[in-house]
Short mmCIF file of C-alpha atoms and ligand atoms in Angstrom, two decimals:
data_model
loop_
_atom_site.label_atom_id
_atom_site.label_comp_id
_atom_site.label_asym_id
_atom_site.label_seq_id
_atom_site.Cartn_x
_atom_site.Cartn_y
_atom_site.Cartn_z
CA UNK A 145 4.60 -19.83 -26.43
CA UNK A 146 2.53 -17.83 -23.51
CA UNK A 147 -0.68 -16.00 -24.41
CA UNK A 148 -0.23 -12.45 -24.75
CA UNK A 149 -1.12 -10.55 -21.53
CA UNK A 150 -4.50 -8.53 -21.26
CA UNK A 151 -6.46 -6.91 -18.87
CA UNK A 152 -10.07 -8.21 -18.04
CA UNK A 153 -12.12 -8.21 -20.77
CA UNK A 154 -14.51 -4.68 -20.27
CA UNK A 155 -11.87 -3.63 -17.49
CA UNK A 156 -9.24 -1.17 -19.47
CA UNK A 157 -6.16 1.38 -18.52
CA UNK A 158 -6.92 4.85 -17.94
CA UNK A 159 -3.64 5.77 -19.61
CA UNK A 160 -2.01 9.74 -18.50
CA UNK A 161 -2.92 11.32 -22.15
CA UNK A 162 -6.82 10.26 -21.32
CA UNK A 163 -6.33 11.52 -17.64
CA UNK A 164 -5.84 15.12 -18.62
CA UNK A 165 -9.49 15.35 -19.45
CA UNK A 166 -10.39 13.35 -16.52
CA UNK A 167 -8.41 15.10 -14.06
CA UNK A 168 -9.76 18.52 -15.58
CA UNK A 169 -13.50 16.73 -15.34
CA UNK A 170 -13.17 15.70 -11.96
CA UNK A 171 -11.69 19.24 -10.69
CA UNK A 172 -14.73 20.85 -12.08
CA UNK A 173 -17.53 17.78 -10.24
CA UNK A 174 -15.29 18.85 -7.05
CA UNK A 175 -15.60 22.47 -6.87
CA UNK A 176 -19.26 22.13 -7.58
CA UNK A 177 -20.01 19.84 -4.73
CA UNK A 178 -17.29 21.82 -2.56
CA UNK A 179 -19.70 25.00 -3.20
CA UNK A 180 -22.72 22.67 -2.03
CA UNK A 181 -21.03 22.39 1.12
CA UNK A 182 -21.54 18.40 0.44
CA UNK A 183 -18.40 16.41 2.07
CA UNK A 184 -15.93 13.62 0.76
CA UNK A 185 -16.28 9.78 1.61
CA UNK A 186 -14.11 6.88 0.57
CA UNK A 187 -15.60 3.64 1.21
CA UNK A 188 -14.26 0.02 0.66
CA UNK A 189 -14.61 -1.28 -3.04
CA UNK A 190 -15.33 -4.67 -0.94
CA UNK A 191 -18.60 -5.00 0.86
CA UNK A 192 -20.19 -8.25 2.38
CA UNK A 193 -22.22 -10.08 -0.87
CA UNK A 194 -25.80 -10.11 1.89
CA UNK A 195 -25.74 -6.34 1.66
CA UNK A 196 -26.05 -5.39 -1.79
CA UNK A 197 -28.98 -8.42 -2.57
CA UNK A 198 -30.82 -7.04 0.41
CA UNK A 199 -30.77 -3.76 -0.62
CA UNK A 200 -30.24 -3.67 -4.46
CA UNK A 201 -33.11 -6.15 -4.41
CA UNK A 202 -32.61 -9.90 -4.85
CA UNK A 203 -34.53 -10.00 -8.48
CA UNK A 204 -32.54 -7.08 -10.26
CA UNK A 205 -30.50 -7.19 -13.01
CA UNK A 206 -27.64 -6.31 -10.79
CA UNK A 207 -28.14 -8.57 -8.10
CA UNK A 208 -28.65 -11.59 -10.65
CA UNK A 209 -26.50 -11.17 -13.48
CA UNK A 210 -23.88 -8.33 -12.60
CA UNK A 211 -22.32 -8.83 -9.22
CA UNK A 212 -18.39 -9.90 -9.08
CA UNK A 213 -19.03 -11.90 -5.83
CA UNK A 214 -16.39 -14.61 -4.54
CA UNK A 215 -15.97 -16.03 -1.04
CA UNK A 216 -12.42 -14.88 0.88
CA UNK A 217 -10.38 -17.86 2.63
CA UNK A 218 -12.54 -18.62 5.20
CA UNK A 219 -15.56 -18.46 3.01
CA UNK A 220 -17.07 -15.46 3.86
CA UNK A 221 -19.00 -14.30 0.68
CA UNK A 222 -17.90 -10.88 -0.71
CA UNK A 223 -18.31 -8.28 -4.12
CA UNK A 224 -16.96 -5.58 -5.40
CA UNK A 225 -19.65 -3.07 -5.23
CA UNK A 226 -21.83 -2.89 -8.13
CA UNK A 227 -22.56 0.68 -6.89
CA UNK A 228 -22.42 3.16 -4.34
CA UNK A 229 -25.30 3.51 -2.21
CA UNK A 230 -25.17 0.76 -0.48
CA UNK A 231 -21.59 1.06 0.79
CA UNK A 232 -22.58 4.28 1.83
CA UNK A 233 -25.96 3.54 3.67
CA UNK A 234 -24.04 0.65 5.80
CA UNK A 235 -20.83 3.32 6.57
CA UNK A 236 -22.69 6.39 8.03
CA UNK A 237 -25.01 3.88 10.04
CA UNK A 238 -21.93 1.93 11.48
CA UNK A 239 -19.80 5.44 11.90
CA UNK A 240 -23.29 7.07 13.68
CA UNK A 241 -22.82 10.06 10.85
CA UNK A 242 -26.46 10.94 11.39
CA UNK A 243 -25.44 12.16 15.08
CA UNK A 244 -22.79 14.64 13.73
CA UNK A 245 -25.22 16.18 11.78
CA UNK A 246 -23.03 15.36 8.65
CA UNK A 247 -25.72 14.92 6.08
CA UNK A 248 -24.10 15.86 2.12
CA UNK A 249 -21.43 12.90 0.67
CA UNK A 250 -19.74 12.38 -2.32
CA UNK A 251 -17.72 9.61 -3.73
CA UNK A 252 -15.58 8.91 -6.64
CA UNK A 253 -14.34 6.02 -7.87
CA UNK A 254 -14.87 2.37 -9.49
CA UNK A 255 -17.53 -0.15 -9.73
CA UNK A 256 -17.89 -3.38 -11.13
CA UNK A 257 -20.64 -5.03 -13.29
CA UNK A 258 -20.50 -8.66 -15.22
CA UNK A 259 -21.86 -6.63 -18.08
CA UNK A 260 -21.55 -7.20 -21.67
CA UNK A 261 -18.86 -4.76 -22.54
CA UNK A 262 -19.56 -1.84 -25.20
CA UNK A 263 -19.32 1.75 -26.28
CA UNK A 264 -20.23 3.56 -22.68
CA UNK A 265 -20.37 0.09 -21.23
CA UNK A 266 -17.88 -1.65 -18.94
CA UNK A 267 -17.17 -3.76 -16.59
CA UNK A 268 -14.91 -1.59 -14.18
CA UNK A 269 -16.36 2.11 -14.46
CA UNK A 270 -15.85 5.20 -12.43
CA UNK A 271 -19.16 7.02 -10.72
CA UNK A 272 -19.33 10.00 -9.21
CA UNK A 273 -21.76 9.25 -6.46
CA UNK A 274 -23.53 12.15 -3.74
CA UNK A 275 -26.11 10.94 -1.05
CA UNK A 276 -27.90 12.99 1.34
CA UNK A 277 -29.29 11.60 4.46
CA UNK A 278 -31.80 13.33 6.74
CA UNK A 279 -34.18 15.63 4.50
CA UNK A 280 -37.72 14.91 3.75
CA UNK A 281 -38.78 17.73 2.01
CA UNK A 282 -38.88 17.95 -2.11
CA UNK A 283 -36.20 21.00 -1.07
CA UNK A 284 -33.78 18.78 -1.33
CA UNK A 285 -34.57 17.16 -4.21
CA UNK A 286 -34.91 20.16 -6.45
CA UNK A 287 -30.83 21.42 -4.81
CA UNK A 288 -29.45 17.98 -6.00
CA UNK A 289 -31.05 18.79 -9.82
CA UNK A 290 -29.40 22.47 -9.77
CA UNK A 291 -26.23 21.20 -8.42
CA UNK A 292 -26.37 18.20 -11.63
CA UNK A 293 -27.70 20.99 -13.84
CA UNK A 294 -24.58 23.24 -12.51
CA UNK A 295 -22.34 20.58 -13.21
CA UNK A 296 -23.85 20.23 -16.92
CA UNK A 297 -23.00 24.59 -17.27
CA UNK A 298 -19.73 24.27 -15.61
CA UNK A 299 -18.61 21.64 -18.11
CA UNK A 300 -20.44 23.17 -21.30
CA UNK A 301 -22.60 20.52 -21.99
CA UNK A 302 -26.05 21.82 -20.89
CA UNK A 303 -27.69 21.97 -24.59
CA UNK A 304 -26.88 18.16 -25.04
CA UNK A 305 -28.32 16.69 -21.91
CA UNK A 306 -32.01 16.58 -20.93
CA UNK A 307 -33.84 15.75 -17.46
CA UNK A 308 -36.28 12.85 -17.49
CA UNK A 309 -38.20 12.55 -14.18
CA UNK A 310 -40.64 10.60 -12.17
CA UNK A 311 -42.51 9.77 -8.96
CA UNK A 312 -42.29 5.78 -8.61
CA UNK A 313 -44.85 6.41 -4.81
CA UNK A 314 -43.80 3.78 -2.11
CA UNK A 315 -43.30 0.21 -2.24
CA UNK A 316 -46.33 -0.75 -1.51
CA UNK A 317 -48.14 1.33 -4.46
CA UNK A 318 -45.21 -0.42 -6.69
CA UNK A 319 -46.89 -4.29 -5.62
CA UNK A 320 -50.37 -3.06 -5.94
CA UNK A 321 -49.65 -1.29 -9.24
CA UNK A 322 -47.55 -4.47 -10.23
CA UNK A 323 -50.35 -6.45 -10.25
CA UNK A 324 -52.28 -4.75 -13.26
CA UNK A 325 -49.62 -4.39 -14.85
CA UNK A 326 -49.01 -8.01 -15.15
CA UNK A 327 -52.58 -8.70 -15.70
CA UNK A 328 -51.80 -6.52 -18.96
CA UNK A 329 -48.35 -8.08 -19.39
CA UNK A 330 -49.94 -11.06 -19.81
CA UNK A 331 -52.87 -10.47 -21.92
CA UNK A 332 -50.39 -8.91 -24.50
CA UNK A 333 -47.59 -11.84 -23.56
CA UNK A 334 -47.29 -12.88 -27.69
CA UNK A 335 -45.92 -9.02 -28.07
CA UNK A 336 -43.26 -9.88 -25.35
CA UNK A 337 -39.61 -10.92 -26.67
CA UNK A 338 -37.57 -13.58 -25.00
CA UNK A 339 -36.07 -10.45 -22.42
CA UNK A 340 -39.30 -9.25 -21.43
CA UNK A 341 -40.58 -13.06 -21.23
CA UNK A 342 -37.36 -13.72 -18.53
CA UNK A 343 -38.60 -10.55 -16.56
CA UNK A 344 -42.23 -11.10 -16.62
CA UNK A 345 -42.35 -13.01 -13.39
CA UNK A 346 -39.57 -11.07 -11.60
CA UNK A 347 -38.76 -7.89 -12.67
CA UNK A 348 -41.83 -7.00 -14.99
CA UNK A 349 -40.93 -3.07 -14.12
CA UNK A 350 -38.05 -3.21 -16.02
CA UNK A 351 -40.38 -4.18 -19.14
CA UNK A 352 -41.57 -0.72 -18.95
CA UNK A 353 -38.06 -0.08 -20.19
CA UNK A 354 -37.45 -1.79 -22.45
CA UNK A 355 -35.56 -0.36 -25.88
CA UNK A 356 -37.17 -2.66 -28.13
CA UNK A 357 -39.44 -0.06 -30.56
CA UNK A 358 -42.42 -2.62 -31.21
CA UNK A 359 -42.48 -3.29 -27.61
CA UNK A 360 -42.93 0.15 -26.61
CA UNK A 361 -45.82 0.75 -29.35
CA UNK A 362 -47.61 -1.96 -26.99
CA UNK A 363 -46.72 -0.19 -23.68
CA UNK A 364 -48.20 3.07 -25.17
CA UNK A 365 -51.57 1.52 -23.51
CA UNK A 366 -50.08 -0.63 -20.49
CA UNK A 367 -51.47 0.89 -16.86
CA UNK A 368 -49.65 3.84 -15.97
CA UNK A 369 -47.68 3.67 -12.30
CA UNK A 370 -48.57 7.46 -11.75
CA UNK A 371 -52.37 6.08 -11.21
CA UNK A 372 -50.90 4.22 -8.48
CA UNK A 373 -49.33 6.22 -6.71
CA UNK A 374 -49.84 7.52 -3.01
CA UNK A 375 -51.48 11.74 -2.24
CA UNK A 376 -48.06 12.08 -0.25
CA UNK A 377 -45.91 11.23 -3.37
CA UNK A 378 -48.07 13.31 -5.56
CA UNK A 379 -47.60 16.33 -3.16
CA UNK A 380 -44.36 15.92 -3.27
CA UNK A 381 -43.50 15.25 -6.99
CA UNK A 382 -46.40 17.85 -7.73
CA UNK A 383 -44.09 20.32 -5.41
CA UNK A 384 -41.03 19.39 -6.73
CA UNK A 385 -42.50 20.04 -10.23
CA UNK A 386 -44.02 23.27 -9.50
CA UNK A 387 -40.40 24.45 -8.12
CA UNK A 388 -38.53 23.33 -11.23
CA UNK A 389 -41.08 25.43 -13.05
CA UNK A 390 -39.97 28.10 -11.03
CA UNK A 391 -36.46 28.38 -11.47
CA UNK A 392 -36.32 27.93 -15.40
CA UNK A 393 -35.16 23.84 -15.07
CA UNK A 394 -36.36 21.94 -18.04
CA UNK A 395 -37.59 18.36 -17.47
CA UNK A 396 -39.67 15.34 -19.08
CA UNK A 397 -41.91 13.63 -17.17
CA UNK A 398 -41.49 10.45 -18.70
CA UNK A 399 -44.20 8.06 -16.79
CA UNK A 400 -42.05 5.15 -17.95
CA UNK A 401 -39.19 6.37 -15.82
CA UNK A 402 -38.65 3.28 -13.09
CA UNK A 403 -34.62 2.66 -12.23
CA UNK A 404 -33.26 -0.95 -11.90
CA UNK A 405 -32.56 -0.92 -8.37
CA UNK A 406 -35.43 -1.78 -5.66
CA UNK A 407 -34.78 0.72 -3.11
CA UNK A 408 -35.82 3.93 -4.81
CA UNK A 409 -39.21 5.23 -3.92
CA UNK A 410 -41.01 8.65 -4.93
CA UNK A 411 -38.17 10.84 -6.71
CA UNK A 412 -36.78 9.64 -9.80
CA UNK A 413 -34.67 10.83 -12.27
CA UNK A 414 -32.12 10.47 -15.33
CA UNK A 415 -30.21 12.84 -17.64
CA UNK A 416 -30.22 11.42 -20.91
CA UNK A 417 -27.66 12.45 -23.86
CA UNK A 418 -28.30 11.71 -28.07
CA UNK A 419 -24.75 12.21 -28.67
CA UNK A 420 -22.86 8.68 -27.44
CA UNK A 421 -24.69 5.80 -28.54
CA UNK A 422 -27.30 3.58 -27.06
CA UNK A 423 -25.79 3.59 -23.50
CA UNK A 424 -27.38 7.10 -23.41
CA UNK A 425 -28.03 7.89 -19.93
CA UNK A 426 -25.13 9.41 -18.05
CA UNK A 427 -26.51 10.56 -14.45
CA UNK A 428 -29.14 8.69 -12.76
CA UNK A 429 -30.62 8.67 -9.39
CA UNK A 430 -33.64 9.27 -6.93
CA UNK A 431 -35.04 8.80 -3.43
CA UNK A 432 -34.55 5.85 -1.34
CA UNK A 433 -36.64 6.81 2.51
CA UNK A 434 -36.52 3.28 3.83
CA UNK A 435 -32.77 1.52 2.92
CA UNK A 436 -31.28 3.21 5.54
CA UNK A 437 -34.24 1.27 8.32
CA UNK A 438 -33.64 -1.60 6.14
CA UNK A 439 -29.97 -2.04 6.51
CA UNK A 440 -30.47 -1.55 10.29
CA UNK A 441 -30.17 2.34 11.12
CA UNK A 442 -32.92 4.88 12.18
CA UNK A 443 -35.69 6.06 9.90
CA UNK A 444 -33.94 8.74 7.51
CA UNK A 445 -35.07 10.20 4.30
CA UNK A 446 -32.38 9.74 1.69
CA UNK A 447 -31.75 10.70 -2.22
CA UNK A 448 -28.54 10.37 -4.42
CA UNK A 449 -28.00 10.40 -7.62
CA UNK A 450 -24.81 8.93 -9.37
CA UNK A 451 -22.69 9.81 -13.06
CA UNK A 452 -21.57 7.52 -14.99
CA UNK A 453 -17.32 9.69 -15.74
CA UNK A 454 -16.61 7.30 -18.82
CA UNK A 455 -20.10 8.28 -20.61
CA UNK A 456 -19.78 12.20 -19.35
CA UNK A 457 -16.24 12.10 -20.96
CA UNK A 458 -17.43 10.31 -23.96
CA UNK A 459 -19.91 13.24 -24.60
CA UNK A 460 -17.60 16.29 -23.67
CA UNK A 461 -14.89 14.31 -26.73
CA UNK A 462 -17.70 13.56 -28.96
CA UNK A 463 -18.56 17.91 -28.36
CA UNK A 464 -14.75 18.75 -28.32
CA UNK A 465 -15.59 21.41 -26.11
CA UNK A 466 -12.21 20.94 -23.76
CA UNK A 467 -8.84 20.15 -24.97
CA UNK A 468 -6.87 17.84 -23.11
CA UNK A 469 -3.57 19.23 -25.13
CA UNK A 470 -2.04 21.46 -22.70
CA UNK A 471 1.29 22.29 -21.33
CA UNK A 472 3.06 19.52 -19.75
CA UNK A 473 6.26 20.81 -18.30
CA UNK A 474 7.48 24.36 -17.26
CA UNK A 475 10.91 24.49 -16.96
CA UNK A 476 12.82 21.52 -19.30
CA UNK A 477 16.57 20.78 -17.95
CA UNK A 478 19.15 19.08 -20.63
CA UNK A 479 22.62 17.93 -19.69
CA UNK A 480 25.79 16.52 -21.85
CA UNK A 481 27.80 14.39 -20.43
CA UNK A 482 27.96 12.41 -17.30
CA UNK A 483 29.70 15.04 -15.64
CA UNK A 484 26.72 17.65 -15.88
CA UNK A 485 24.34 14.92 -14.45
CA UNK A 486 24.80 15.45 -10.69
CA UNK A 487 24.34 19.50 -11.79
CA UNK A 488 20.94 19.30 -13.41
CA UNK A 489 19.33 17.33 -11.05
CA UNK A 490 20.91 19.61 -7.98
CA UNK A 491 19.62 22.42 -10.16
CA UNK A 492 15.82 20.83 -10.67
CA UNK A 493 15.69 20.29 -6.37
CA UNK A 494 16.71 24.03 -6.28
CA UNK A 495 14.08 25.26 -8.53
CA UNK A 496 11.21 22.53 -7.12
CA UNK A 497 12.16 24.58 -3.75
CA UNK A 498 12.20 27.76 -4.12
CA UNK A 499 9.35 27.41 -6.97
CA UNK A 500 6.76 24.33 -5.77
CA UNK A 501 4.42 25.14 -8.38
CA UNK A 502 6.68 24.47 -11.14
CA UNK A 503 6.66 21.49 -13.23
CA UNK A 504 10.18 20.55 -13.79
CA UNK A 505 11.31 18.11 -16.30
CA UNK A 506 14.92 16.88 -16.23
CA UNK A 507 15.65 14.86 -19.47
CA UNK A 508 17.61 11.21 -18.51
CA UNK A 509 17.04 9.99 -22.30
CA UNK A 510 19.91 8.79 -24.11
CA UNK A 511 19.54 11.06 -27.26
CA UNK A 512 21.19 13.80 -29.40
CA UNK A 513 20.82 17.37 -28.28
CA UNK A 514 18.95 18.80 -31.08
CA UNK A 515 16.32 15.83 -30.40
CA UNK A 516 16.16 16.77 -26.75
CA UNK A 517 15.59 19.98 -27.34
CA UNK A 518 12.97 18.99 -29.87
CA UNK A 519 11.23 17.29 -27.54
CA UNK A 520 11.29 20.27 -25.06
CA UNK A 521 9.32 22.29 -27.79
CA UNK A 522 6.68 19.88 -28.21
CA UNK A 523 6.37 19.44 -24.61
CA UNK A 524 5.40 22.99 -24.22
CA UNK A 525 7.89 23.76 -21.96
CA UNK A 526 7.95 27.52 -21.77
CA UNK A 527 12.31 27.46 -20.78
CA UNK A 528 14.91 25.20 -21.38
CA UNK A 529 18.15 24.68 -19.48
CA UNK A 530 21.37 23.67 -20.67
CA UNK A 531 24.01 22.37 -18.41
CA UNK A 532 27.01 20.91 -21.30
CA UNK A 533 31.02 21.03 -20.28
CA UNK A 534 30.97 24.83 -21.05
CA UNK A 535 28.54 25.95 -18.77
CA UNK A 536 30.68 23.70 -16.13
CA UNK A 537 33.56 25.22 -16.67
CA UNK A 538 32.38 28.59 -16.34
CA UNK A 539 30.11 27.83 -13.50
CA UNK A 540 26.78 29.40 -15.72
CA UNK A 541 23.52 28.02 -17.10
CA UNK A 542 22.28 28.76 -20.44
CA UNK A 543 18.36 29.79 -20.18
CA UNK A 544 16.57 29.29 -23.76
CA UNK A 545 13.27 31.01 -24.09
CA UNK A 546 11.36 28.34 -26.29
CA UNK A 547 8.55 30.73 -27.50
CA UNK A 548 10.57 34.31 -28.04
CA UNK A 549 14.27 32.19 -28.88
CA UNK A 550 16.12 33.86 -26.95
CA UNK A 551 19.16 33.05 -25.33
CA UNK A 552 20.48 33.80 -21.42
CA UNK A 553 24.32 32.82 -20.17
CA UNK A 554 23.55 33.12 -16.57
CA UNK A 555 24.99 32.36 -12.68
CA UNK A 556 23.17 30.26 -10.97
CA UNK A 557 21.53 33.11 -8.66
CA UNK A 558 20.32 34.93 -11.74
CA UNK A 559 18.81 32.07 -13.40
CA UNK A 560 16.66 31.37 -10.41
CA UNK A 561 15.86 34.90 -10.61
CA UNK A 562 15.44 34.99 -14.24
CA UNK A 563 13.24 31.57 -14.49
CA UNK A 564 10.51 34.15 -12.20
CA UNK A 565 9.70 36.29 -14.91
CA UNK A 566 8.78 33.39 -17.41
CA UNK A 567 5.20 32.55 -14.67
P1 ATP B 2066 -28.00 1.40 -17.44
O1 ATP B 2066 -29.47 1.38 -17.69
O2 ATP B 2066 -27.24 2.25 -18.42
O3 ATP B 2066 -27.43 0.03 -17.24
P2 ATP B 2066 -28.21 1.64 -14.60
O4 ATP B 2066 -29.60 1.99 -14.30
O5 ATP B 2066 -27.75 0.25 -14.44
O6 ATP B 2066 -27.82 2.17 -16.07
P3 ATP B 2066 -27.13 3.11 -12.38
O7 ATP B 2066 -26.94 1.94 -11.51
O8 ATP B 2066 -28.19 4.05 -12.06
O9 ATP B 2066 -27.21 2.62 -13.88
O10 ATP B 2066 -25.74 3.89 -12.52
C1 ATP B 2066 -25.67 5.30 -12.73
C2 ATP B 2066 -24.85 5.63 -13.95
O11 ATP B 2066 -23.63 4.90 -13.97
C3 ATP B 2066 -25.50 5.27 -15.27
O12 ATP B 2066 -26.42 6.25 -15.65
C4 ATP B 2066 -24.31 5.23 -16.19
O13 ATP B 2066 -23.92 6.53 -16.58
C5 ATP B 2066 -23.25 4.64 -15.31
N1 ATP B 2066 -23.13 3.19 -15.56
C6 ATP B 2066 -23.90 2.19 -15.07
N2 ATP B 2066 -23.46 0.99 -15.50
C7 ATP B 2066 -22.36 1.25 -16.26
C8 ATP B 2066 -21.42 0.43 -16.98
N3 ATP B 2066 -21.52 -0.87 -16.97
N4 ATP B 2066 -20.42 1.03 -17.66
C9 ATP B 2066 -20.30 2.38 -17.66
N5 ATP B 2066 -21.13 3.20 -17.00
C10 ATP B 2066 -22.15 2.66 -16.31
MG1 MG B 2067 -27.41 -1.36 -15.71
#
């Protein structure tokens, strides 16, 4: 007998009920960015396998372990992205975006990692993405933290999410910085476990990060990065700081703070959560000055920042601060009898014309009438129309309020004047 069929292991449905929340999610992240005056992109999920290891950085977790790369017929190497930056970086250098002064994108939509699947953890996820190309200044880093923090008002969930932030200096403060802090890796290298042992020689930043509570009691005296780090980058992040001060925004500056991916520099930052688990952080980002010269364009100044929808929805369930039970249908049509059929759905055209907005639900289920009607009460419907042999006959409708029960025997003219005062 055949296997039962399933989807990819950590790659799941995102079935209608669960959309509600989404949809109501994503309206809010829209409106948000819309009143940023930042501007929609859609960008292939494809991109050539070359770009994401030269910009991601060939040692990365990402780059080594969590790419879904495969080579198309003619052996061209290719991967669904991993993330969004990258896409993004190669499309406004190819489409010469700079030029048309368009500076302020956002993206939604999948990404892949070969991850090991788990609460807040997948394999195909959903990011929100924004990048900004073209400002220097700390300005724009402290408008992309009051847009995130808007974001975290908008959707209620501002007491349960805090700001952890960082200045990482240039690359070249990273390598020089690197080197004492493998010279201190390796004096302590009996304190390592096998994870950190793997990363000592390629990734030993990522050590700083590491979850493991012993570990960290030894990285309490490791060298810190912020020692390292260029007078420009401390301007800045001592700017950016002074700023957030300012206008009320609450941060950590957690020194440990370094992001997986290579290209960040100066700027960066995480909202963390204590409400969903161990896969805790649920908006990440930071700047990245030099990807855009690396990938081939002119010298811009960049930051972007991206959330993680399946861990943001996670938290606003585990709150229940929005309910995705809401009214479904407006306007519920029955009919009896194969006769009535061409009726009802003439009927629900008329009404989708002359009323667009409406949601109108015309019932093609097999079923007893006292079960469709059922169903039209728990679908929130706020009327019900009945088209049976009677109403034929006498050329009429019969309107039932579902919340006041009433009844209304009306001509077709009235009814679409009636079904007006129910919205
Ligand atoms: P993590 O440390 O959790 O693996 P990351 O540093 O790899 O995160 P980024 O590349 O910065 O993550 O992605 C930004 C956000 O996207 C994360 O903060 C998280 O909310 C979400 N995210 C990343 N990987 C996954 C995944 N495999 N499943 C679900 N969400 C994810
Ligand atoms: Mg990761």
């Amino acid at each position: 007998m055949d296997k039962k069929i399933s989807s990819v292991r950590g790659m799941h449905d995102y079935l209608p009920e669960e959309l509600k929340l989404w949809t109501k999610v994503e309206n809010i992240l829209k409106e948000i960015l819309n009143s940023y005056c930042y501007e929609e992109i859609r960008l292939p999920i494809l991109e050539k396998t070359n770009i994401f290891k030269r910009a991601i950085g060939n040692v990365t977790d990402v780059v080594q372990k969590e790419m879904y790369s495969f080579n198309d017929r003619k052996g061209n190497s290719l991967t669904l992205r991993p993330e969004g930056t990258v896409g993004c970086v190669r499309a406004i250098i190819e489409n010469n975006l700079f030029r048309k002064k368009k500076q302020k994108f956002w993206y939604l939509g999948p990404m892949f990692r070969y991850e090991r699947p788990q609460k807040g953890r997948h394999r195909q996820f959903y990011q929100l993405g924004v990048e900004v190309f073209g400002l220097k200044s700390e300005n724009i880093d402290l408008e992309i933290i009051l847009l995130i923090n808007r974001i975290w008002k908008n959707l209620g969930i501002h007491l349960h999410v805090k700001l952890e932030i960082n200045s990482i200096g240039s690359r070249s403060d990273r390598l020089e910085y690197q080197k004492s802090l493998l010279f201190f890796l390796e004096k302590n290298k009996k304190f390592l476990d096998e994870d950190s042992k793997k990363r000592l020689y390629t990734n030993p930043f990522r050590i700083l990060d590491s979850k493991n509570p012993n570990l960290q009691k030894i990285l309490k005296n490791a060298p810190l990065l912020n020692n390292y780090i260029n007078c420009s980058a401390i301007n800045h992040f001592n700017n950016l700081c002074n700023m957030m001060n300012l206008y009320g925004i609450k941060y950590v500056h957690n020194t440990n703070l370094v992001r997986g991916l290579d290209y960040y520099n100066n700027t960066v930052f995480e909202w963390k959560t204590n409400q969903i688990g161990t896969q805790n952080t649920i908006c990440a980002g930071g700047r990245y000055d030099s990807l855009v010269e690396e990938l081939g364009g002119n010298k811009t100044s960049a930051i972007g920042f991206a959330i993680g929808i399946e861990r943001l929805i996670l938290l606003i369930k585990s709150l229940k601060i929005m309910s995705s039970k809401e009214r479904e249908i407006d306007v519920y049509i029955i009919f009896i009898g194969e006769s009535s059929k061409i009726q009802a759905i003439k009927l629900s055209e008329d009404i989708r014309s002359i009323y667009p907005k409406l949601r109108v639900f015309v019932n093609f289920i097999s079923c007893n009438l006292s079960k469709k009607f059922k169903h039209a009460v728990e679908s929130l419907a706020k009327i019900a129309i009945l088209i049976g042999t009677d109403e034929i006959k006498k050329s009429c409708f019969l309107l039932k309020d579902l919340k006041n029960k009433q009844e209304y025997f009306l001509k077709k003219n009235e009814l679409i004047l009636k079904i007006k005062q129910f919205f």
